[in-house]
Amino acid sequence: MKRYLGEKKVLRIYIDTLDKHNGQPLWEEILKEVKKEGLAGATVFKADAGIGAFSEVHSFKVWALAQELPLVIEIIDDKDKIENFIEHIDPMMDNGLITLTDTEVIKYKHENFNKEK
């Protein structure tokens, strides 16, 4: 579908698995907002390790019940939609990092969008 092609913005939200919003995992709440706001989609990446603010090391430990691991949520969409979304989720985040970069989508294939309009 042509609306997914062309110049877009990549929003990356860096948080931890233990971050919460209203008692719920922050990453789940952000995904709910992605759907609610009608963004093109989002992907959550969980890392095995990372060094965050203040050079703190966060890594997977077999014996730990609760794992504070780095997460990256990546969203690609139009500039206006991304900028509005940032304003919407900013109050949800007590900790984290948000980055915004340019990208060009050259191909998007999905069985539901195989007909060009």
Coordinates of C-alpha atoms in Angstrom, one line a residue:
M1 CA 0.0 0.0 0.0
K2 CA 1.5 3.3 -1.1
R3 CA 0.7 5.1 2.2
Y4 CA 3.5 3.1 3.8
L5 CA 6.2 4.1 1.3
G6 CA 8.4 7.1 1.1
E7 CA 10.0 9.4 3.7
K8 CA 9.1 8.5 7.2
K9 CA 10.3 8.9 10.8
V10 CA 11.7 6.2 13.0
L11 CA 10.8 6.6 16.7
R12 CA 12.8 4.5 19.2
I13 CA 11.8 4.4 22.8
Y14 CA 14.4 2.9 25.2
I15 CA 13.0 1.6 28.5
D16 CA 13.4 -1.3 30.9
T17 CA 11.2 -4.4 31.3
L18 CA 10.3 -3.3 34.9
D19 CA 9.1 0.2 33.9
K20 CA 5.4 0.7 34.7
H21 CA 2.6 3.1 33.9
N22 CA -0.5 2.9 36.1
G23 CA 0.7 -0.4 37.5
Q24 CA 1.0 -2.1 34.1
P25 CA 4.2 -2.8 32.1
L26 CA 5.1 0.4 30.2
W27 CA 5.8 -1.3 27.0
E28 CA 2.4 -2.9 26.9
E29 CA 0.7 0.5 27.6
I30 CA 2.8 2.1 24.8
L31 CA 1.6 -0.6 22.4
K32 CA -2.0 0.0 23.4
E33 CA -1.5 3.7 22.6
V34 CA 0.1 2.8 19.2
K35 CA -3.0 0.9 18.3
K36 CA -5.4 3.5 19.7
E37 CA -3.6 6.3 17.8
G38 CA -3.7 4.3 14.5
L39 CA 0.0 4.3 13.9
A40 CA 1.4 1.9 11.2
G41 CA 2.8 -0.5 13.8
A42 CA 5.4 -1.1 16.4
T43 CA 8.0 -3.7 17.3
V44 CA 9.4 -4.4 20.8
F45 CA 13.0 -5.6 21.0
K46 CA 14.2 -7.2 24.3
A47 CA 18.0 -7.1 24.8
D48 CA 20.0 -9.6 26.9
A49 CA 22.2 -6.8 28.2
G50 CA 22.8 -3.1 28.1
I51 CA 24.5 -0.2 29.8
G52 CA 22.1 2.6 30.7
A53 CA 22.2 5.9 32.4
F54 CA 25.0 6.3 35.0
S55 CA 26.8 3.4 33.3
E56 CA 24.6 0.8 35.0
V57 CA 24.8 -2.7 33.5
H58 CA 21.5 -4.5 33.0
S59 CA 21.9 -8.1 32.0
F60 CA 20.0 -11.4 32.1
K61 CA 20.5 -13.5 35.3
V62 CA 19.1 -17.0 35.4
W63 CA 18.5 -16.9 39.2
A64 CA 16.7 -13.5 39.3
L65 CA 12.9 -13.5 39.5
A66 CA 12.4 -10.1 38.1
Q67 CA 14.6 -9.1 35.2
E68 CA 15.4 -5.4 34.6
L69 CA 16.4 -5.8 30.9
P70 CA 16.6 -3.1 28.2
L71 CA 13.7 -2.8 25.7
V72 CA 13.5 -0.8 22.5
I73 CA 10.2 0.0 21.0
E74 CA 10.5 1.0 17.3
I75 CA 7.7 2.7 15.4
I76 CA 7.9 3.9 11.8
D77 CA 5.3 6.4 10.5
D78 CA 4.7 9.9 9.1
K79 CA 6.4 12.8 10.8
D80 CA 3.2 14.4 12.1
K81 CA 1.8 11.2 13.5
I82 CA 5.1 10.4 15.3
E83 CA 5.4 13.9 16.7
N84 CA 1.8 13.8 18.1
F85 CA 2.5 10.4 19.5
I86 CA 5.6 11.6 21.4
E87 CA 3.6 14.3 23.1
H88 CA 1.0 11.7 24.0
I89 CA 3.4 9.2 25.6
D90 CA 5.9 11.6 27.2
P91 CA 3.8 11.9 30.4
M92 CA 3.7 8.1 30.7
M93 CA 7.5 7.8 31.0
D94 CA 9.3 8.4 34.3
N95 CA 12.5 7.0 32.8
G96 CA 13.8 6.2 29.4
L97 CA 15.2 7.7 26.2
I98 CA 13.4 8.7 23.0
T99 CA 15.1 9.1 19.7
L100 CA 13.8 10.2 16.3
T101 CA 15.5 9.7 13.0
D102 CA 14.7 9.9 9.3
T103 CA 14.2 6.8 7.1
E104 CA 12.9 6.0 3.7
V105 CA 10.5 3.0 3.3
I106 CA 11.2 1.5 -0.1
K107 CA 9.1 -1.7 0.2
Y108 CA 6.4 -3.0 2.4
K109 CA 4.8 -6.3 1.7
H110 CA 1.9 -7.9 3.6
E111 CA -0.8 -10.2 2.3
N112 CA -3.5 -7.7 3.3
F113 CA -1.8 -4.9 1.3
N114 CA -0.8 -6.7 -1.9
K115 CA -2.9 -4.5 -4.1
E116 CA -1.5 -1.1 -5.0
K117 CA -4.1 1.7 -4.8

